Every structure is written in C-alpha cells, then in structure tokens.
C-alpha cells in the first residue's frame, strides 16, 4: 500500500467516525431531552402537591432537569435544547393522560439516573451503537 493510499484510508475512516460521533451525539442528546422533560414534570408534580416534606425531592428533580439540559447544550445550540425539551415535555404530558408519573417513572427513572451519574459511559454506548 502506498503512502497516498494510507492517507486516503485514514481520511475516510476519520470522516466516517465523525459521522458516527454526530449520530451518537444526536441519540445521546435525545435521551437527555427526555430526561430533562421527565425531571421537569416530576418537579412540577411535586410542587403541585404543596407538601413541605417533599420540597427537597422537588428541588433535586429541578436540579437534575437543569443538569440534563446543560449536558445536551454541550452538543447542540441552547435554543435547540430548550425547544427539544419543551417538545418532549409536551409529549410526556399527553402520554400520561393526567394519570400521574407512574408510567414515566418506570420508563425513565433508572435510565435517567444512570445517564446523569455517568454521561460519558452513555455517550460511549451510543458511539459504539452507531458504528
């Protein structure tokens, strides 16, 4: 193989891996949007309870929502993050049909905790999944 062929192969691999990284980041930010929406809804529901003993839980949920949004904003424009979170929130509210957080908790609680506890691990997962 000539040097020219080696350089060409390296460029092709590099451009392909950046495409994978882009797809991985999109999948990752999609999950972050969902997590931010989930945490926002949870925070709002806790606040609506007007129960002082739940104030700490509501505050933690609100902070988790902010953290998920901030992580997503590292990979896309802040406006895009805010719009995507608003859309995810609306979809989640429609999907619950006013029946509370039970179904959402089953779907998002553990997954979102894992993502926020180790976001790099989840991004790495998506990089591998999109190869």
mmCIF file of C-alpha atoms in Angstrom:
data_model
loop_
_atom_site.group_PDB
_atom_site.id
_atom_site.type_symbol
_atom_site.label_atom_id
_atom_site.label_comp_id
_atom_site.label_asym_id
_atom_site.label_seq_id
_atom_site.Cartn_x
_atom_site.Cartn_y
_atom_site.Cartn_z
ATOM 1 C CA UNK A 1 0.000 0.000 0.000
ATOM 2 C CA UNK A 2 1.351 3.386 -0.931
ATOM 3 C CA UNK A 3 1.554 6.360 1.383
ATOM 4 C CA UNK A 4 -1.132 8.059 -0.677
ATOM 5 C CA UNK A 5 -3.496 5.093 -0.156
ATOM 6 C CA UNK A 6 -2.783 5.027 3.572
ATOM 7 C CA UNK A 7 -3.516 8.746 3.903
ATOM 8 C CA UNK A 8 -6.700 8.346 1.862
ATOM 9 C CA UNK A 9 -7.859 5.425 4.027
ATOM 10 C CA UNK A 10 -7.161 7.402 7.190
ATOM 11 C CA UNK A 11 -9.207 10.346 5.895
ATOM 12 C CA UNK A 12 -12.122 8.090 5.003
ATOM 13 C CA UNK A 13 -12.046 6.493 8.444
ATOM 14 C CA UNK A 14 -11.821 9.856 10.165
ATOM 15 C CA UNK A 15 -14.764 11.285 8.235
ATOM 16 C CA UNK A 16 -16.793 8.158 8.925
ATOM 17 C CA UNK A 17 -16.041 8.218 12.620
ATOM 18 C CA UNK A 18 -17.112 11.860 12.866
ATOM 19 C CA UNK A 19 -20.414 10.892 11.225
ATOM 20 C CA UNK A 20 -20.800 8.160 13.831
ATOM 21 C CA UNK A 21 -19.965 10.659 16.551
ATOM 22 C CA UNK A 22 -22.622 13.017 15.175
ATOM 23 C CA UNK A 23 -25.253 10.276 15.180
ATOM 24 C CA UNK A 24 -24.175 9.187 18.653
ATOM 25 C CA UNK A 25 -24.426 12.750 19.965
ATOM 26 C CA UNK A 26 -27.898 13.089 18.460
ATOM 27 C CA UNK A 27 -29.071 9.896 20.141
ATOM 28 C CA UNK A 28 -27.438 10.953 23.405
ATOM 29 C CA UNK A 29 -28.972 14.443 23.359
ATOM 30 C CA UNK A 30 -32.342 12.889 22.523
ATOM 31 C CA UNK A 31 -32.130 10.910 25.740
ATOM 32 C CA UNK A 32 -31.034 13.999 27.640
ATOM 33 C CA UNK A 33 -34.064 15.896 26.321
ATOM 34 C CA UNK A 34 -36.319 13.120 27.575
ATOM 35 C CA UNK A 35 -34.608 13.071 30.954
ATOM 36 C CA UNK A 36 -34.848 16.846 31.331
ATOM 37 C CA UNK A 37 -38.552 16.675 30.478
ATOM 38 C CA UNK A 38 -39.103 13.801 32.896
ATOM 39 C CA UNK A 39 -37.361 15.632 35.722
ATOM 40 C CA UNK A 40 -39.201 18.876 34.974
ATOM 41 C CA UNK A 41 -42.565 17.147 35.071
ATOM 42 C CA UNK A 42 -41.636 15.375 38.280
ATOM 43 C CA UNK A 43 -40.568 18.653 39.844
ATOM 44 C CA UNK A 44 -43.811 20.325 38.783
ATOM 45 C CA UNK A 45 -45.912 17.483 40.174
ATOM 46 C CA UNK A 46 -44.068 17.572 43.481
ATOM 47 C CA UNK A 47 -44.526 21.349 43.671
ATOM 48 C CA UNK A 48 -48.251 20.933 42.949
ATOM 49 C CA UNK A 49 -48.536 18.660 45.999
ATOM 50 C CA UNK A 50 -47.684 21.662 48.164
ATOM 51 C CA UNK A 51 -46.140 19.292 50.703
ATOM 52 C CA UNK A 52 -43.200 20.828 52.606
ATOM 53 C CA UNK A 53 -41.714 17.397 53.314
ATOM 54 C CA UNK A 54 -41.353 16.881 49.539
ATOM 55 C CA UNK A 55 -39.582 20.194 48.871
ATOM 56 C CA UNK A 56 -36.135 18.588 48.832
ATOM 57 C CA UNK A 57 -37.295 15.987 46.308
ATOM 58 C CA UNK A 58 -38.761 18.687 44.074
ATOM 59 C CA UNK A 59 -35.557 20.694 44.240
ATOM 60 C CA UNK A 60 -33.440 17.642 43.373
ATOM 61 C CA UNK A 61 -35.657 16.898 40.381
ATOM 62 C CA UNK A 62 -35.402 20.517 39.222
ATOM 63 C CA UNK A 63 -31.596 20.373 39.515
ATOM 64 C CA UNK A 64 -31.500 17.093 37.581
ATOM 65 C CA UNK A 65 -33.544 18.711 34.798
ATOM 66 C CA UNK A 66 -31.078 21.606 34.611
ATOM 67 C CA UNK A 67 -28.132 19.210 34.568
ATOM 68 C CA UNK A 68 -29.642 17.180 31.699
ATOM 69 C CA UNK A 69 -30.288 20.386 29.721
ATOM 70 C CA UNK A 70 -26.759 21.652 30.329
ATOM 71 C CA UNK A 71 -25.294 18.355 29.151
ATOM 72 C CA UNK A 72 -27.390 18.444 25.979
ATOM 73 C CA UNK A 73 -26.339 22.047 25.345
ATOM 74 C CA UNK A 74 -22.722 20.881 25.150
ATOM 75 C CA UNK A 75 -23.601 19.083 21.914
ATOM 76 C CA UNK A 76 -26.108 21.471 20.345
ATOM 77 C CA UNK A 77 -27.350 25.050 20.488
ATOM 78 C CA UNK A 78 -29.057 26.084 23.719
ATOM 79 C CA UNK A 79 -32.180 27.104 21.777
ATOM 80 C CA UNK A 80 -32.347 23.669 20.175
ATOM 81 C CA UNK A 81 -32.067 22.047 23.595
ATOM 82 C CA UNK A 82 -34.823 24.188 25.066
ATOM 83 C CA UNK A 83 -37.152 23.518 22.129
ATOM 84 C CA UNK A 84 -36.498 19.780 22.218
ATOM 85 C CA UNK A 85 -37.093 19.608 25.981
ATOM 86 C CA UNK A 86 -40.340 21.567 25.608
ATOM 87 C CA UNK A 87 -41.478 19.158 22.885
ATOM 88 C CA UNK A 88 -40.525 16.111 24.976
ATOM 89 C CA UNK A 89 -42.357 17.574 27.971
ATOM 90 C CA UNK A 90 -45.499 18.109 25.911
ATOM 91 C CA UNK A 91 -45.337 14.554 24.540
ATOM 92 C CA UNK A 92 -44.891 13.118 28.029
ATOM 93 C CA UNK A 93 -47.795 15.128 29.406
ATOM 94 C CA UNK A 94 -50.007 13.810 26.607
ATOM 95 C CA UNK A 95 -48.827 10.249 27.134
ATOM 96 C CA UNK A 96 -49.719 10.260 30.828
ATOM 97 C CA UNK A 97 -53.282 11.355 30.149
ATOM 98 C CA UNK A 98 -53.335 13.099 33.516
ATOM 99 C CA UNK A 99 -52.742 9.829 35.352
ATOM 100 C CA UNK A 100 -49.554 10.873 37.129
ATOM 101 C CA UNK A 101 -45.936 9.891 36.938
ATOM 102 C CA UNK A 102 -46.130 6.123 37.446
ATOM 103 C CA UNK A 103 -45.620 5.073 33.830
ATOM 104 C CA UNK A 104 -42.989 7.752 33.269
ATOM 105 C CA UNK A 105 -41.089 6.655 36.362
ATOM 106 C CA UNK A 106 -40.989 3.073 35.098
ATOM 107 C CA UNK A 107 -39.641 4.219 31.757
ATOM 108 C CA UNK A 108 -37.214 6.973 32.794
ATOM 109 C CA UNK A 109 -36.248 6.860 36.469
ATOM 110 C CA UNK A 110 -33.385 4.352 36.365
ATOM 111 C CA UNK A 111 -32.277 5.199 32.838
ATOM 112 C CA UNK A 112 -32.016 8.928 33.543
ATOM 113 C CA UNK A 113 -30.217 8.350 36.844
ATOM 114 C CA UNK A 114 -27.634 6.214 35.044
ATOM 115 C CA UNK A 115 -27.170 8.824 32.318
ATOM 116 C CA UNK A 116 -26.628 11.662 34.775
ATOM 117 C CA UNK A 117 -24.376 9.553 37.006
ATOM 118 C CA UNK A 118 -22.057 8.683 34.101
ATOM 119 C CA UNK A 119 -22.875 10.639 30.934
ATOM 120 C CA UNK A 120 -19.608 9.687 29.226
ATOM 121 C CA UNK A 121 -20.435 5.999 29.577
ATOM 122 C CA UNK A 122 -23.796 6.578 27.866
ATOM 123 C CA UNK A 123 -22.225 8.644 25.089
ATOM 124 C CA UNK A 124 -19.641 5.885 24.585
ATOM 125 C CA UNK A 125 -22.507 3.405 24.329
ATOM 126 C CA UNK A 126 -24.073 5.465 21.543
ATOM 127 C CA UNK A 127 -20.763 5.831 19.718
ATOM 128 C CA UNK A 128 -20.416 2.052 19.656
ATOM 129 C CA UNK A 129 -24.085 1.505 18.776
ATOM 130 C CA UNK A 130 -23.907 3.868 15.798
ATOM 131 C CA UNK A 131 -20.748 2.378 14.271
#
